PDB file of C-alpha atoms in Angstrom:
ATOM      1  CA  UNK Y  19      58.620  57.786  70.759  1.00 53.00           C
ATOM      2  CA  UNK Y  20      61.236  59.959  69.338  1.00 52.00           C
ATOM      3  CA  UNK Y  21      59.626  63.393  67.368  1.00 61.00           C
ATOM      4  CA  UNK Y  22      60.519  64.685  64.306  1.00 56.00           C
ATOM      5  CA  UNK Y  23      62.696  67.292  65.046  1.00 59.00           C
ATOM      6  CA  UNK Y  24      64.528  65.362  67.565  1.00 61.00           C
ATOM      7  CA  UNK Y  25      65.588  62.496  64.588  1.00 58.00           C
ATOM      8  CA  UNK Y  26      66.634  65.373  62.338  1.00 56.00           C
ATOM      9  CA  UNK Y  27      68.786  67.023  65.417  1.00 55.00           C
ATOM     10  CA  UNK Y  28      70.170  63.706  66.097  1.00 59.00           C
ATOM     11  CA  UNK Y  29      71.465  63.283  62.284  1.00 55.00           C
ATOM     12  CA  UNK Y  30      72.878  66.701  62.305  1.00 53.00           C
ATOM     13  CA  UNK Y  31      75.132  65.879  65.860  1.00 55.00           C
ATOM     14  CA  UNK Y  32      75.845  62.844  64.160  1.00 54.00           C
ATOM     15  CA  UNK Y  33      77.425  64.234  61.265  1.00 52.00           C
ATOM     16  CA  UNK Y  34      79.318  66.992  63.344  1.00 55.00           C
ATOM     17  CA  UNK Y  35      81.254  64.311  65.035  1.00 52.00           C
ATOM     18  CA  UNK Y  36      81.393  62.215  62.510  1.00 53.00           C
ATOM     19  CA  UNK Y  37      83.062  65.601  61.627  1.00 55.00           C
ATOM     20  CA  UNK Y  38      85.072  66.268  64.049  1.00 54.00           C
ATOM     21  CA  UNK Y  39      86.366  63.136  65.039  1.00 56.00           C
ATOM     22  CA  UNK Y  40      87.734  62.750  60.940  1.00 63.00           C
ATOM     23  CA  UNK Y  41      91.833  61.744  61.621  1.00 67.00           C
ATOM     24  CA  UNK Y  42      93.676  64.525  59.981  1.00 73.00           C
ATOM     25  CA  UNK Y  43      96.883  63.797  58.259  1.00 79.00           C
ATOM     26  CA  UNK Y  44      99.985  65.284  60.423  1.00 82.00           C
ATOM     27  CA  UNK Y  45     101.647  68.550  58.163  1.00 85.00           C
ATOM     28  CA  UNK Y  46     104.707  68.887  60.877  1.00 84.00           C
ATOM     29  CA  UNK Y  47     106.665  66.945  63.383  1.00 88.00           C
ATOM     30  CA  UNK Y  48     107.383  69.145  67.319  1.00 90.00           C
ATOM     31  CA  UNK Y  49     111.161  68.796  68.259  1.00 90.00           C
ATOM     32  CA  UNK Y  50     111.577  66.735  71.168  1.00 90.00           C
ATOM     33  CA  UNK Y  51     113.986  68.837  72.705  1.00 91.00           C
ATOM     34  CA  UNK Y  52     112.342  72.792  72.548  1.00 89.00           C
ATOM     35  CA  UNK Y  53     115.219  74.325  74.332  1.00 91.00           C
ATOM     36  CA  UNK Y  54     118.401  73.063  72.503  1.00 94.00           C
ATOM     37  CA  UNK Y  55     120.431  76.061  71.995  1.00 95.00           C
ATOM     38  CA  UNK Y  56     122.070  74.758  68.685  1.00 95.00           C
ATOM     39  CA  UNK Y  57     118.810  74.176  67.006  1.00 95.00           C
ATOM     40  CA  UNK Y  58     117.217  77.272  68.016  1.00 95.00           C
ATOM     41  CA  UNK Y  59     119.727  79.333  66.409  1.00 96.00           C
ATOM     42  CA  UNK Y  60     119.894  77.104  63.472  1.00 95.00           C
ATOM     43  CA  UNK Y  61     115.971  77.600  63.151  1.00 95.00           C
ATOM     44  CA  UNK Y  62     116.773  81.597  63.545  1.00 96.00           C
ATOM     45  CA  UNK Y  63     118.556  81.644  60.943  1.00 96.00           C
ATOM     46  CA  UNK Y  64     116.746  79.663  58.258  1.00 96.00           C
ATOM     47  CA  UNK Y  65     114.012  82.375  59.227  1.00 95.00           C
ATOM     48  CA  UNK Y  66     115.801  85.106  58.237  1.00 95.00           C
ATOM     49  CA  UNK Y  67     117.502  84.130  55.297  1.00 95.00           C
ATOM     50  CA  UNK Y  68     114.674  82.343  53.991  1.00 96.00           C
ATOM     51  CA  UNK Y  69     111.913  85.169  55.168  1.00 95.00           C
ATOM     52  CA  UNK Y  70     109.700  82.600  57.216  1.00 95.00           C
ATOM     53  CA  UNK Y  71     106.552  83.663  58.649  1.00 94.00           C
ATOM     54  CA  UNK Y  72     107.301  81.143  61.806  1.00 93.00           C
ATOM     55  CA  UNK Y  73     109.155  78.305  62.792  1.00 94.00           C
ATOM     56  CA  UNK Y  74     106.339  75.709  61.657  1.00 94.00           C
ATOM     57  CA  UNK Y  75     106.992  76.839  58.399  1.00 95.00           C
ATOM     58  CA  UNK Y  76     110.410  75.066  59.117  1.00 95.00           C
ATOM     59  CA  UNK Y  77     109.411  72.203  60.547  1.00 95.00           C
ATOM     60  CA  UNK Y  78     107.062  71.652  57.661  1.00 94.00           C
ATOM     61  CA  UNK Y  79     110.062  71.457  54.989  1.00 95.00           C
ATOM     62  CA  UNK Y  80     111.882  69.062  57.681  1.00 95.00           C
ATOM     63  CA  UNK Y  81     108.659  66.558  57.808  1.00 94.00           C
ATOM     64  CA  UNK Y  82     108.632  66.125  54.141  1.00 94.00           C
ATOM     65  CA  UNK Y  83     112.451  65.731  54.092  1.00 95.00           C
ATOM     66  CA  UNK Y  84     112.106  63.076  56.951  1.00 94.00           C
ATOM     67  CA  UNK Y  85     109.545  61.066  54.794  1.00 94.00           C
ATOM     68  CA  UNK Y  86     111.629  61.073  51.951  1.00 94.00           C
ATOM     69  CA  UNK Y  87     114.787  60.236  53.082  1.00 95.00           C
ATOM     70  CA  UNK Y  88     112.552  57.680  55.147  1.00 95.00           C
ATOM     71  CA  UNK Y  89     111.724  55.887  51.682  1.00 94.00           C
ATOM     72  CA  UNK Y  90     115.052  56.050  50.376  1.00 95.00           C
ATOM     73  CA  UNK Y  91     116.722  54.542  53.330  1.00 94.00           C
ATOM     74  CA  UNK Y  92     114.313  51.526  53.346  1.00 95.00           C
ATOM     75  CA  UNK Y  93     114.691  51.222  49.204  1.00 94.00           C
ATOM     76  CA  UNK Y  94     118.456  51.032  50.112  1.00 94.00           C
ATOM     77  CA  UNK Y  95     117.765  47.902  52.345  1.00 93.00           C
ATOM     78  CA  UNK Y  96     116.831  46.103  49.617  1.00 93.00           C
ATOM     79  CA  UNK Y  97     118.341  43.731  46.763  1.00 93.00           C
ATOM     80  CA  UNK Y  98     119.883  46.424  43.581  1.00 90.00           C
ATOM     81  CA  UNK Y  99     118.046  44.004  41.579  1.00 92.00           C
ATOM     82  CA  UNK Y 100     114.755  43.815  43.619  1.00 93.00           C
ATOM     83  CA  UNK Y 101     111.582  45.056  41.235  1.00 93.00           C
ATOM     84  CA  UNK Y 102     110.456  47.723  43.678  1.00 94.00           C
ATOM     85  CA  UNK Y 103     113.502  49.110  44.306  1.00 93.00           C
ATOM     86  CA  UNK Y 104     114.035  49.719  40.936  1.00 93.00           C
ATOM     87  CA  UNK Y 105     110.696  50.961  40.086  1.00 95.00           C
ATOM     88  CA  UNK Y 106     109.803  53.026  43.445  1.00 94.00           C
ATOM     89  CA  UNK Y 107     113.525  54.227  43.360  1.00 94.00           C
ATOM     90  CA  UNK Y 108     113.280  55.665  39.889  1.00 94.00           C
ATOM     91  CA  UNK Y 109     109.992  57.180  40.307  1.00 95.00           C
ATOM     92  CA  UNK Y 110     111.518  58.920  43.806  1.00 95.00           C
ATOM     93  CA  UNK Y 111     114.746  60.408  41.890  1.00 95.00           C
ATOM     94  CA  UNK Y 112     112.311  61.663  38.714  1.00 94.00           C
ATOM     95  CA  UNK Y 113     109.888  63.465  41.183  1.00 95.00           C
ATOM     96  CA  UNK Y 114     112.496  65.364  42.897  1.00 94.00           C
ATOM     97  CA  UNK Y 115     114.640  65.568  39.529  1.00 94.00           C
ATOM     98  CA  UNK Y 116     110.808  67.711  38.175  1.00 94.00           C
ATOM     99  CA  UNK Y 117     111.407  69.671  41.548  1.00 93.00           C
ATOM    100  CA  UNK Y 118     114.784  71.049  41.120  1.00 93.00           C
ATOM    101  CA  UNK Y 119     115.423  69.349  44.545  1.00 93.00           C
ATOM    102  CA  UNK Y 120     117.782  67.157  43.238  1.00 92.00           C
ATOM    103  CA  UNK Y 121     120.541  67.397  40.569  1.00 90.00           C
ATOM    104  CA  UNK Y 122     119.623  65.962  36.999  1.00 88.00           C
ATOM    105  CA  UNK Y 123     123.207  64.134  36.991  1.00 88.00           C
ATOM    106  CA  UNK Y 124     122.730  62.453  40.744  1.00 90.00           C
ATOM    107  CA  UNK Y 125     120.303  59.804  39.731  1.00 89.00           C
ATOM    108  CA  UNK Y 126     121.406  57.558  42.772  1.00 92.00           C
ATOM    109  CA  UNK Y 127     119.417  56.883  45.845  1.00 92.00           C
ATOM    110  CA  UNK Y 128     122.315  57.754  48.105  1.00 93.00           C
ATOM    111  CA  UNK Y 129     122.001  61.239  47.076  1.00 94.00           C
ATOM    112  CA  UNK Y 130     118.508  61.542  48.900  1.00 94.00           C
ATOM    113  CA  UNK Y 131     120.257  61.079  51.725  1.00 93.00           C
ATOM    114  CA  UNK Y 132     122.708  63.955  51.655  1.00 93.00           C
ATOM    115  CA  UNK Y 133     119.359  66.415  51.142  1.00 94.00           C
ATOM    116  CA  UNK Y 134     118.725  69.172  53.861  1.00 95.00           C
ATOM    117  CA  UNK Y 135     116.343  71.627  54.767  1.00 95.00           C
ATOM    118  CA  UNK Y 136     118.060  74.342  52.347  1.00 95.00           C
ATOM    119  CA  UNK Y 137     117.687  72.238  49.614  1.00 95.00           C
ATOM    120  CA  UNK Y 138     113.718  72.543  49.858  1.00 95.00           C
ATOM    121  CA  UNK Y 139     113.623  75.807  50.737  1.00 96.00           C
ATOM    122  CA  UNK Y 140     115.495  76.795  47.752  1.00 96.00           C
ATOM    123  CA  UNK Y 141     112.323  75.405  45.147  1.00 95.00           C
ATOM    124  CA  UNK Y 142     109.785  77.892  47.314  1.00 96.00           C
ATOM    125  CA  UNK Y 143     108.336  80.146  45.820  1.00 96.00           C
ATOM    126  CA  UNK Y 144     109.242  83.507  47.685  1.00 96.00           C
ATOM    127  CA  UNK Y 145     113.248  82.258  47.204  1.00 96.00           C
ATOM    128  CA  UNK Y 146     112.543  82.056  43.457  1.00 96.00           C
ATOM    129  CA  UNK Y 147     110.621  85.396  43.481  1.00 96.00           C
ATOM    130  CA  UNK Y 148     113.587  87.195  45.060  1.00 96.00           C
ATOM    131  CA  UNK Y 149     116.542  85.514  43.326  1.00 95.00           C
ATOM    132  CA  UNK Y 150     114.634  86.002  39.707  1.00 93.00           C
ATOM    133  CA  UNK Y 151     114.758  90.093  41.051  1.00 93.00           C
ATOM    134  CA  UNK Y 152     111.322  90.668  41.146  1.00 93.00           C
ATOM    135  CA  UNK Y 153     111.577  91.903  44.521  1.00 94.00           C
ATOM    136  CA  UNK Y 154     113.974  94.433  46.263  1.00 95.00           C
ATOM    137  CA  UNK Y 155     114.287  91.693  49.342  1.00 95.00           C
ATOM    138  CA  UNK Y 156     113.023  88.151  50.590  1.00 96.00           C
ATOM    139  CA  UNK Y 157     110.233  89.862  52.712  1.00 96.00           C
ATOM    140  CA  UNK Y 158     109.269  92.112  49.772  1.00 95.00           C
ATOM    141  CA  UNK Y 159     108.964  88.844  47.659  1.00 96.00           C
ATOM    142  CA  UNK Y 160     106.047  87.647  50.475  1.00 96.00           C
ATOM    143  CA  UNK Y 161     104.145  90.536  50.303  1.00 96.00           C
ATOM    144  CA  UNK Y 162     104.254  90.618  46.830  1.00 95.00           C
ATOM    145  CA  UNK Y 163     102.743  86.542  46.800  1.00 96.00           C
ATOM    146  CA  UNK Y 164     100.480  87.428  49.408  1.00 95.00           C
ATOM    147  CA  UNK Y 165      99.064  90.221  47.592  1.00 92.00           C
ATOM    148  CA  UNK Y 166      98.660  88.232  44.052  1.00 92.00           C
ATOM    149  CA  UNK Y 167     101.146  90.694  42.401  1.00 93.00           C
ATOM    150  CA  UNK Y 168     103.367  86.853  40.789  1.00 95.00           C
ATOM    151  CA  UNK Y 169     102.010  84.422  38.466  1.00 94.00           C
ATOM    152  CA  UNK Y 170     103.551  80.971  37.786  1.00 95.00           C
ATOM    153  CA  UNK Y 171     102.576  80.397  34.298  1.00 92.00           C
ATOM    154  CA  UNK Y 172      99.334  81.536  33.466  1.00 90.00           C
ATOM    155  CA  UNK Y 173      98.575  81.038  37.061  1.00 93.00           C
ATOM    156  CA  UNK Y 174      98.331  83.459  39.802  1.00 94.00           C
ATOM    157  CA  UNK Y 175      99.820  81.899  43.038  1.00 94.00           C
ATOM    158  CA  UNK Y 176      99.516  83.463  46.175  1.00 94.00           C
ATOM    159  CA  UNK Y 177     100.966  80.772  48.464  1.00 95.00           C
ATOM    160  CA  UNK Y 178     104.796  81.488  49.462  1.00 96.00           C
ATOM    161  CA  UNK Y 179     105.877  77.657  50.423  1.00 94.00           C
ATOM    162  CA  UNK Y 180     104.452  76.801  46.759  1.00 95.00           C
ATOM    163  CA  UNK Y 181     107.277  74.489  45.227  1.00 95.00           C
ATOM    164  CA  UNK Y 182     108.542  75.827  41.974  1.00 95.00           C
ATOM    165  CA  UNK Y 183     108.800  73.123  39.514  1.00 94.00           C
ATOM    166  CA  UNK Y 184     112.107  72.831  37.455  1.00 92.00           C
ATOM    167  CA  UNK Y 185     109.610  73.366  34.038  1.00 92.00           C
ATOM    168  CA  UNK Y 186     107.875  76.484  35.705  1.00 93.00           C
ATOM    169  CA  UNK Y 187     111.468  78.123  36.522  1.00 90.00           C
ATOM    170  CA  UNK Y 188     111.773  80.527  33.735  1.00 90.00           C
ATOM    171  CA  UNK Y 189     107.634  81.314  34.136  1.00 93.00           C
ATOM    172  CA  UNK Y 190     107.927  83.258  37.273  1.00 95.00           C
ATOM    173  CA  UNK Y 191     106.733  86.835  36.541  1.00 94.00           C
ATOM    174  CA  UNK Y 192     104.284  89.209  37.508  1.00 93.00           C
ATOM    175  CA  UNK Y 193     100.498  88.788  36.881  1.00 92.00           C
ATOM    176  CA  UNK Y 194      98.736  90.425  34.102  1.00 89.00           C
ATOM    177  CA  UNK Y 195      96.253  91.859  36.448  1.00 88.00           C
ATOM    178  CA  UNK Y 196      99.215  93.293  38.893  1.00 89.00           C
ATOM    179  CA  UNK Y 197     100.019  97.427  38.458  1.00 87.00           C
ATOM    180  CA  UNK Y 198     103.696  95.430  38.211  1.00 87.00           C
ATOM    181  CA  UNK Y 199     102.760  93.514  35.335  1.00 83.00           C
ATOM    182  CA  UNK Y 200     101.206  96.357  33.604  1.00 80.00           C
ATOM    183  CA  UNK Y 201      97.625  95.679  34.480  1.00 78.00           C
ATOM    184  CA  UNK Y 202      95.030  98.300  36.883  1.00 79.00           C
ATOM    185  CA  UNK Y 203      96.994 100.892  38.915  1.00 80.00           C
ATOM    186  CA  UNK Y 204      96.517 100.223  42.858  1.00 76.00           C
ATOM    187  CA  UNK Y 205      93.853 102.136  44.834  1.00 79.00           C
ATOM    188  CA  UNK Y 206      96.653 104.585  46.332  1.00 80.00           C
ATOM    189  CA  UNK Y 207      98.136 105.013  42.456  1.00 79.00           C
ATOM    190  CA  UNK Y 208      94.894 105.585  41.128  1.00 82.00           C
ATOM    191  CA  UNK Y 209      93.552 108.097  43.853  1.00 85.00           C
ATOM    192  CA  UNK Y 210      97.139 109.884  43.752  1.00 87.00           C
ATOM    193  CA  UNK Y 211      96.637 110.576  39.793  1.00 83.00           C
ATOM    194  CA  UNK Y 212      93.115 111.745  40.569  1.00 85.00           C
ATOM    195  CA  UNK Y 213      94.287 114.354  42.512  1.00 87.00           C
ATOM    196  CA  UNK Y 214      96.634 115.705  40.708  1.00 84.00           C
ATOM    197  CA  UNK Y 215      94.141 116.052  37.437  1.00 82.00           C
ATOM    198  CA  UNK Y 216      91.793 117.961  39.979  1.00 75.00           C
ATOM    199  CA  UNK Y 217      94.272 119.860  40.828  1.00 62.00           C
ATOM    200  CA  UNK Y 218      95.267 121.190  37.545  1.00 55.00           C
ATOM    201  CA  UNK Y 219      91.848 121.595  36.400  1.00 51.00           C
ATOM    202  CA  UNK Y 220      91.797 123.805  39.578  1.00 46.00           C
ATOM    203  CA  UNK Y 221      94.520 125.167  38.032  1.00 45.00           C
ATOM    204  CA  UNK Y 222      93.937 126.595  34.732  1.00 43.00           C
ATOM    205  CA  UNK Y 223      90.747 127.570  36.148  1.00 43.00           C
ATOM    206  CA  UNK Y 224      91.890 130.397  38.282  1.00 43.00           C
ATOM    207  CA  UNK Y 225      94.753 130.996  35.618  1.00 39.00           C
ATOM    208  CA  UNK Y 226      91.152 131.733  33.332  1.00 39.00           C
TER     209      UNK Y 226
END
């Protein structure tokens, strides 16, 4: 016969497993080929233009691309007049019409096809940040997400792969609470300042 603590023990390695063994959705595709010299200059690139922490960060944009050019090759199989072409089609072009991804005067499925990588990595965030001016460079425009310095909206975002909506373009600024945005001076700002007032009052009292 089984004791009490030994039931309760068993529940909790059940649940860890259970845990454990929970199938998590794939975020990024591996390239079959790791050492093609074409790629892995292409890849070098997209890093430094775009300011990309590390390749992953690539192959996450190219996933998403690959699923939706996926869709809109197997809509294109289809009858022009077949219902879910027609419906799943239209709701396709509209989402990445809301994006910015796509053009608002391409509203055919053939244009999905002709999307790349640069096309997504134009709606992030840290592009949008640095093309707006709010940073000096695409790296500064990071540090600057990272650090909670940009707002999207009313929103504070601090995620640089967040996808800028077409309706949030003009929305991008600095957060309220930000020394950019006119809010607390940083730590370094505000010990700097506190110097220099103890230093005058040092000041004027030897001058006394």
């Amino acid at each position: 016969r089984r004791s009490v603590h030994e039931d309760i023990m068993g529940k909790i390695s059940k649940k860890q497993t259970q845990g454990f063994l929970r199938k998590r959705s794939k975020t990024f595709k591996v390239p079959r080929r790791p050492f093609e010299k074409e790629r892995l200059d292409a890849e070098m690139k997209l890093l430094g233009e775009f300011g990309l922490r590390n390749k992953k960060e690539i192959w996450r944009v190219q996933f998403v691309l690959s699923k939706t050019r996926s869709a809109a090759r197997s809509l294109l199989t289809l009858d022009e007049k077949d219902p879910k072409r027609l419906f799943e089609g239209a709701a396709l072009i509209r989402r990445l019409h809301r994006m910015g991804i796509l053009e608002e005067g391409k509203t055919e499925l053939d244009y999905v096809l002709g999307l790349n990588v640069k096309d997504l990595l134009e709606r992030r965030l840290q592009t949008q940040v640095f093309k707006t001016g709010l940073a000096k460079s695409i790296h500064h425009a990071r540090v600057l997400i990272k650090q909670g310095h940009i707002r999207v909206g009313r929103q504070t975002v601090n995620t640089p792969s967040f996808l800028v909506r077409q309706e949030n373009q003009g929305h991008i600024d600095f957060s309220l609470k930000s020394p950019y945005g006119g809010g607390r001076p940083g730590r370094i700002r505000r010990k700097t300042l506190s110097s220099k007032q103890g230093g005058g009052d040092g000041g004027e009292e030897d001058e006394e």
